[in-house]
Coordinates of C-alpha atoms in Angstrom, one line a residue:
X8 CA 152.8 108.5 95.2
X9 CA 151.0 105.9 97.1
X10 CA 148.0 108.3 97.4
X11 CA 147.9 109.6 94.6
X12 CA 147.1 105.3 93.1
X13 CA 144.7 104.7 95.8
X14 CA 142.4 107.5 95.3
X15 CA 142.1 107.8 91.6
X16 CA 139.2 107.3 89.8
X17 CA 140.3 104.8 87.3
X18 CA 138.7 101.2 86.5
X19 CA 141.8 99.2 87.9
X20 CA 141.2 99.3 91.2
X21 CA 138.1 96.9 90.1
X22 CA 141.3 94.4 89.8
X23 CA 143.4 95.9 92.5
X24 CA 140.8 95.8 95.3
X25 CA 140.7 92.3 95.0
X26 CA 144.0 91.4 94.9
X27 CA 144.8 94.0 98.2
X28 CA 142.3 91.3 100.1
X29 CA 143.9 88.3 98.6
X30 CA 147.4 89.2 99.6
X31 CA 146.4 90.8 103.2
X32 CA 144.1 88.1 103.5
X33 CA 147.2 85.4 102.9
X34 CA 147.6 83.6 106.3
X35 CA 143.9 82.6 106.4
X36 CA 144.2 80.5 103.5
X37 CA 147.2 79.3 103.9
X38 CA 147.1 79.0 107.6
X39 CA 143.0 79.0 107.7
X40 CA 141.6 78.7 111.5
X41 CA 138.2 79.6 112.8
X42 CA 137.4 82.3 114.8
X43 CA 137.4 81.7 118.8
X44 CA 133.3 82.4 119.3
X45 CA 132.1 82.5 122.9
X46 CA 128.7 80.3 124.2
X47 CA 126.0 81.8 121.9
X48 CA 127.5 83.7 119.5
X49 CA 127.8 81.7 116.7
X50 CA 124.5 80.8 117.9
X51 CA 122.2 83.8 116.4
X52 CA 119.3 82.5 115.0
X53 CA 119.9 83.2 110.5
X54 CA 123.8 82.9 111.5
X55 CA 123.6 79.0 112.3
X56 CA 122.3 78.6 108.9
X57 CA 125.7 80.0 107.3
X58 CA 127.5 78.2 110.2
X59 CA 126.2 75.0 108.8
X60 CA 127.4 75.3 105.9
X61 CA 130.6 76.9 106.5
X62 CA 131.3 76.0 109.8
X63 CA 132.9 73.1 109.2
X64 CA 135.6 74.2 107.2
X65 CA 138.0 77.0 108.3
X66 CA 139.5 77.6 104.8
X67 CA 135.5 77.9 103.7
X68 CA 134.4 80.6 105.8
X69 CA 137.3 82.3 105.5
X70 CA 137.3 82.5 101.4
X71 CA 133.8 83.5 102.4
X72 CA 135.1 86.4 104.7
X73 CA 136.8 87.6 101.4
X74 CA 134.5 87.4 99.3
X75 CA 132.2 89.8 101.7
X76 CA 135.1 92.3 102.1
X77 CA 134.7 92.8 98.4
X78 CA 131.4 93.3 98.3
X79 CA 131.2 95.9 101.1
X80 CA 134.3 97.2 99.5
X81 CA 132.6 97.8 96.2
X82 CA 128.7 99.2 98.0
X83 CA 131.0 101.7 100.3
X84 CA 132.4 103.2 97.2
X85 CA 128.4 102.6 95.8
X86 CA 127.2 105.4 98.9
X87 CA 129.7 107.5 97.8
X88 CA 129.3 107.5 94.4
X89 CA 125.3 107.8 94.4
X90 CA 125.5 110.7 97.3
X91 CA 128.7 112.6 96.8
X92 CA 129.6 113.3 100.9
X93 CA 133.0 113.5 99.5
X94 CA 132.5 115.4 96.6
X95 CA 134.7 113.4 94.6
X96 CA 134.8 110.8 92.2
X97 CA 137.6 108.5 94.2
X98 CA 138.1 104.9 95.3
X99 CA 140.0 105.8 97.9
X100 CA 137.3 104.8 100.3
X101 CA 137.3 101.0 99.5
X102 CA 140.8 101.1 99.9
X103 CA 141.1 102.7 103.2
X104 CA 137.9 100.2 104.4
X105 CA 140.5 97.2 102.7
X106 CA 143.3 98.5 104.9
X107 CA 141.9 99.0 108.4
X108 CA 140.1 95.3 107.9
X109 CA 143.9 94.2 106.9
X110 CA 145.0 94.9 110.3
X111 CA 142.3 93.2 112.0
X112 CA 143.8 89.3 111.2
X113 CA 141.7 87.6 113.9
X114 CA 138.9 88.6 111.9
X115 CA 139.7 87.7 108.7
X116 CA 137.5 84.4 109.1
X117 CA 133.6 84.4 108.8
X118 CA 131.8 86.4 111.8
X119 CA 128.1 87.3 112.2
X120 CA 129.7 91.2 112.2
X121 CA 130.0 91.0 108.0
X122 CA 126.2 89.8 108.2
X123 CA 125.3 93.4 110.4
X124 CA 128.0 95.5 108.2
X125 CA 126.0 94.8 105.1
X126 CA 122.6 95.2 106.6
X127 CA 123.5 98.4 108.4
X128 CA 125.1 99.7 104.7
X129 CA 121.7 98.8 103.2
X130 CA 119.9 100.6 106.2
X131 CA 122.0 103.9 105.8
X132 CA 121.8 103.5 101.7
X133 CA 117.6 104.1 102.4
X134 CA 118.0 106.9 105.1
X135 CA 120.2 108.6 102.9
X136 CA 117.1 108.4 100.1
X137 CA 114.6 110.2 102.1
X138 CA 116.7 113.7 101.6
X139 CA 114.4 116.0 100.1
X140 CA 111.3 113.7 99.8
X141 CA 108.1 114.3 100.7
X142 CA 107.1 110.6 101.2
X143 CA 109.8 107.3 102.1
X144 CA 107.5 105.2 103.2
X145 CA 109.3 102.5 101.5
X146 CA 112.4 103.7 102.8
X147 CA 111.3 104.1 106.1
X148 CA 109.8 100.1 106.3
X149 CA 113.1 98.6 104.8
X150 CA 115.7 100.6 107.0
X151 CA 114.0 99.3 110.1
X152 CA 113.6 95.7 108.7
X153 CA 117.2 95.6 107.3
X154 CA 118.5 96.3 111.3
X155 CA 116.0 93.8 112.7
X156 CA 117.6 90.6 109.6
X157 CA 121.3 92.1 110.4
X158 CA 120.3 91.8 114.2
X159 CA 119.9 88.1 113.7
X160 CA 123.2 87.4 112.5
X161 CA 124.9 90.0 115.3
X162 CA 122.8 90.6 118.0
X163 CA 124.6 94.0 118.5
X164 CA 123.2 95.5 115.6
X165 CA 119.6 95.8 116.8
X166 CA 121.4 98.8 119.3
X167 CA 121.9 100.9 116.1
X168 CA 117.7 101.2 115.5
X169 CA 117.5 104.5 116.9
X170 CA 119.6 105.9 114.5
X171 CA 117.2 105.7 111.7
X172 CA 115.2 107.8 113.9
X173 CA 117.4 110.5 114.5
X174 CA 118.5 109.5 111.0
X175 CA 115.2 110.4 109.5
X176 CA 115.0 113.4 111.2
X177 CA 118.1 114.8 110.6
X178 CA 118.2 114.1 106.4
X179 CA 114.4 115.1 106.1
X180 CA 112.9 116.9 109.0
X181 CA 109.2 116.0 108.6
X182 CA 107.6 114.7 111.4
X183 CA 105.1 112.2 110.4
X184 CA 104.0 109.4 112.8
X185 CA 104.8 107.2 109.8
X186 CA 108.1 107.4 109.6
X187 CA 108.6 106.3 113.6
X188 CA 106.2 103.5 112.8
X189 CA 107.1 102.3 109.8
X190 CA 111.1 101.4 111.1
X191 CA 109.7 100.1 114.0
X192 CA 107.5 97.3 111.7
X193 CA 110.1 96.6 109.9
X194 CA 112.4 96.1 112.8
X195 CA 109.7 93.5 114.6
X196 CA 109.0 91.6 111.4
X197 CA 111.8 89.1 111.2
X198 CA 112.2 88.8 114.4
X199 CA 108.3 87.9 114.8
X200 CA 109.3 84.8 112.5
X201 CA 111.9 83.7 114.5
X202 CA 109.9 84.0 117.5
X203 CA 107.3 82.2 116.0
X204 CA 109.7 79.5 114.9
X205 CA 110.8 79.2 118.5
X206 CA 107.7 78.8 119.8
X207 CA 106.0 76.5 117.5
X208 CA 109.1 74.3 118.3
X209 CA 109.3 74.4 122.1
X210 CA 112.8 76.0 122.0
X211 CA 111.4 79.6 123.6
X212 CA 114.5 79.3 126.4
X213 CA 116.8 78.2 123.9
X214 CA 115.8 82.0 121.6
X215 CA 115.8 83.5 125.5
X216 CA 119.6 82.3 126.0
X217 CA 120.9 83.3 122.9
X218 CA 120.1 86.4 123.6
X219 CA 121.1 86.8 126.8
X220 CA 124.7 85.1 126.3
X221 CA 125.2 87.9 123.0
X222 CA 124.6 90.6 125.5
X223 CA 126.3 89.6 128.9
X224 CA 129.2 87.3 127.7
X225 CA 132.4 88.6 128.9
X226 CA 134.3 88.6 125.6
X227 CA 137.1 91.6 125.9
X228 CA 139.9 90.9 123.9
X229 CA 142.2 94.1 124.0
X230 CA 143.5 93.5 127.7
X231 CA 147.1 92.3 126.8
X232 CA 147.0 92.1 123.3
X233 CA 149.9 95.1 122.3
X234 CA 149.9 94.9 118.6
X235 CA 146.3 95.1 118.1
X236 CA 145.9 98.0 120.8
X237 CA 149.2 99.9 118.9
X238 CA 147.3 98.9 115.4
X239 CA 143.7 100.9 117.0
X240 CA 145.7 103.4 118.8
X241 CA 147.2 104.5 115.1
X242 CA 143.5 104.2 113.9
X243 CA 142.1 106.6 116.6
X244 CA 145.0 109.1 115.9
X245 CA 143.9 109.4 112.6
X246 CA 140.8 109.4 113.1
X247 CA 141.0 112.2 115.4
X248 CA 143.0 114.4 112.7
X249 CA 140.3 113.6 110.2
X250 CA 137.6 114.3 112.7
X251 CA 139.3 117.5 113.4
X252 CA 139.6 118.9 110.0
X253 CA 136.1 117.8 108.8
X254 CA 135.5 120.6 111.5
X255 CA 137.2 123.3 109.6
X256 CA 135.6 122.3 106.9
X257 CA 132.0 121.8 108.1
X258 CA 131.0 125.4 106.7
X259 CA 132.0 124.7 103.4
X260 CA 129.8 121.4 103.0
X261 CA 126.3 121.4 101.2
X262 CA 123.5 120.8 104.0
X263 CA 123.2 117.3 102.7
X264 CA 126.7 116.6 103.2
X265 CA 126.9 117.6 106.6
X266 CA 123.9 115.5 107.5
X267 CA 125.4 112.3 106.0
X268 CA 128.2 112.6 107.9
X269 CA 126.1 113.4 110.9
X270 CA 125.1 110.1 110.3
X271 CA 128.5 108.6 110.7
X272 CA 129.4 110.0 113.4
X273 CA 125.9 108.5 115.2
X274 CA 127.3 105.3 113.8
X275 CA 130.4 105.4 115.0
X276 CA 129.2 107.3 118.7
X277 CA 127.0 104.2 118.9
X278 CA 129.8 101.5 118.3
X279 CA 131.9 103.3 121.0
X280 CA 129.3 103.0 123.3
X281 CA 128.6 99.3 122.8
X282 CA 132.1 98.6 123.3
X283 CA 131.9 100.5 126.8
X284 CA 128.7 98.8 128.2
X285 CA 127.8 96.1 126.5
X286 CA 130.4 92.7 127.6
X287 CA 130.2 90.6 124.6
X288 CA 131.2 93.4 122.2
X289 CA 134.6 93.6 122.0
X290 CA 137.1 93.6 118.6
X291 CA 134.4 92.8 115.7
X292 CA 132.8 96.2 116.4
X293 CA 136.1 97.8 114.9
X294 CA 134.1 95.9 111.3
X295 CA 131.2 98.8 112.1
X296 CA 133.6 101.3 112.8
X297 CA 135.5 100.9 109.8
X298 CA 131.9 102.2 107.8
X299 CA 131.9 106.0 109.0
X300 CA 136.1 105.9 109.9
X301 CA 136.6 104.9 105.8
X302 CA 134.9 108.3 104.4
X303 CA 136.4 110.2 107.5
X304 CA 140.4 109.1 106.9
X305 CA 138.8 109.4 103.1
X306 CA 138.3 113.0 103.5
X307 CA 141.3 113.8 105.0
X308 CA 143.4 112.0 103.1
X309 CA 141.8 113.4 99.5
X310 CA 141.6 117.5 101.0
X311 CA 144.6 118.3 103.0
X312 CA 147.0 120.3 101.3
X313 CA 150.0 118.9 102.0
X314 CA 150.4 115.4 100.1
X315 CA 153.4 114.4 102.0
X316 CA 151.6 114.0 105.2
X317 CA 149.2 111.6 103.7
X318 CA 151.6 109.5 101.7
X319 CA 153.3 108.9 105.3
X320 CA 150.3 107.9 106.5
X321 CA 149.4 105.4 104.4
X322 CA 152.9 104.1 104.4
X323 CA 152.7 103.8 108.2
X324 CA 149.3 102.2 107.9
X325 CA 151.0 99.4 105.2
X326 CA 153.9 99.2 107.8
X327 CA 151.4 98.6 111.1
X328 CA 149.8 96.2 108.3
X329 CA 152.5 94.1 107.9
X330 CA 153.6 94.0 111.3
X331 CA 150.6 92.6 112.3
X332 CA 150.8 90.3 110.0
X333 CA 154.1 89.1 111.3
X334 CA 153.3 89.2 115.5
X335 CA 149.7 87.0 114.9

């Protein structure tokens, strides 16, 4: 029954969606807190301009968290709309993306990660576009130069560049010099301006530290935190189902789906990786993983055969929902 509501195609969930984030996003406005940042993190060089705005006001940024969960929300369901990996017309991806953020309560304030999910959506929205063109030029210029703005909000993100190589390569298969050029402009563009901005202000060790402190910072957060681990252990299980039957189905898929969801899985391969080696990743990454987990649970969810299973599953998901809601 459950299932059957979230993945229809019908204009209500334009009113529903919304109202899913106001009520799992309840405790931060009533109980509105900021998010514990380490040295430097709030520290990124376009995120200080948000953070002074919203940084001194918990209830602020976290309105503001909302209103970002809705709009990546509405552009997941966008991708899949405009590129058909799914093959469906269903919202059930922006619910599922809705869900797994519900669970994650310690980030339902403002964080740099929103910034890079956006920017990395926009990146994989012009890598997508290149399928079956002779020339993305264009494409190839913004993909790169969306990483390198997203990378000044979360540092992070700048790891995820090589994907729109492999990226590029995988959706189109030319090789053309231009295309391993043009990302890499883009990519060194706005961080030339803040460079320059550093430098023509004597603050060079200051841009140096930043960047060091986003990379090496000790900031691991699952160690001794039970609910969240039982709330990601749930996510990996299903994930690993979905993963699993996206297998059996691979031969099926058009060519283009199975390199858009090649794609995902870079995405999420990369995240993992992060997590592993670099020390100031730590729970926010779950915000990227959500991207390539929504349309993998998605597909799952909207092809297996018997309903039942997938009903339970989102009513265990509600249930782990609400629990963490209850332990935070």
């Amino acid at each position: 029954m459950i299932l059957r509501i979230l993945k229809t195609n019908q204009a209500y969930h334009f009113i529903l969606i919304p109202l899913m984030i106001a009520g799992l996003w309840f405790r931060s406005y009533i109980y509105p807190d900021f998010f514990p940042f380490f040295e430097g993190e709030n520290d990124m060089f376009l995120y200080q301009l948000v953070n002074r705005w919203f940084g001194q006001s918990a209830l602020a940024g976290n309105l503001l968290s909302m209103v970002f969960v809705i709009v990546l929300a509405f552009l997941i369901l966008k991708l899949n709309t405009e590129y058909a990996f799914i093959r469906v017309r269903t919202f059930l991806p922006s619910n599922i993306f809705v869900l797994i953020l519900g669970g994650l309560l310690t980030l339902h304030t403002l964080h740099p990660v929103y910034f890079a999910l956006l920017f990395l959506l926009l990146c994989v929205d012009r890598i997508f576009q290149s399928y079956e063109l002779e020339k993305f030029h264009a494409s190839a210029f913004e993909a790169g130069f969306f990483i390198g703005l997203g990378s000044l909000f979360y540092f992070p993100l700048i790891f995820f560049f090589p994907i729109i190589w492999i990226g590029f390569l995988l959706i189109n298969k030319r090789l053309q010099w231009r295309n391993f050029v043009l990302p890499l402009l883009g990519l060194f563009v706005p961080w030339l301006f803040t460079w320059s901005y550093y430098y023509l202000t004597n603050q060079l060790p200051v841009f140096v530290d930043t960047i060091i402190l986003n990379v090496e910072t000790d900031n691991r957060f699952f160690g001794g935190n039970r609910p969240l681990q039982m709330y990601l252990a749930y996510l990996v299980l299903v994930s690993l189902l979905g993963s699993l039957f996206l297998l059996n189905q691979y031969d099926e898929k058009k060519i283009s789906t199975r390199k858009n969801f090649q794609i995902f899985f870079l995405i999420l391969l990369t995240a993992v990786i992060l997590l592993i080696f670099i020390p100031a990743v730590s729970q926010e990454i779950v915000i990227i993983m959500a991207l390539p987990l929504t349309y993998l649970i998605s597909n799952y969810l909207i092809f297996m055969k018997r309903k039942v299973w997938g009903n339970l599953f989102i009513y265990l998901f509600i249930a782990l929902i609400i629990f963490m809601q209850l332990v935070h």
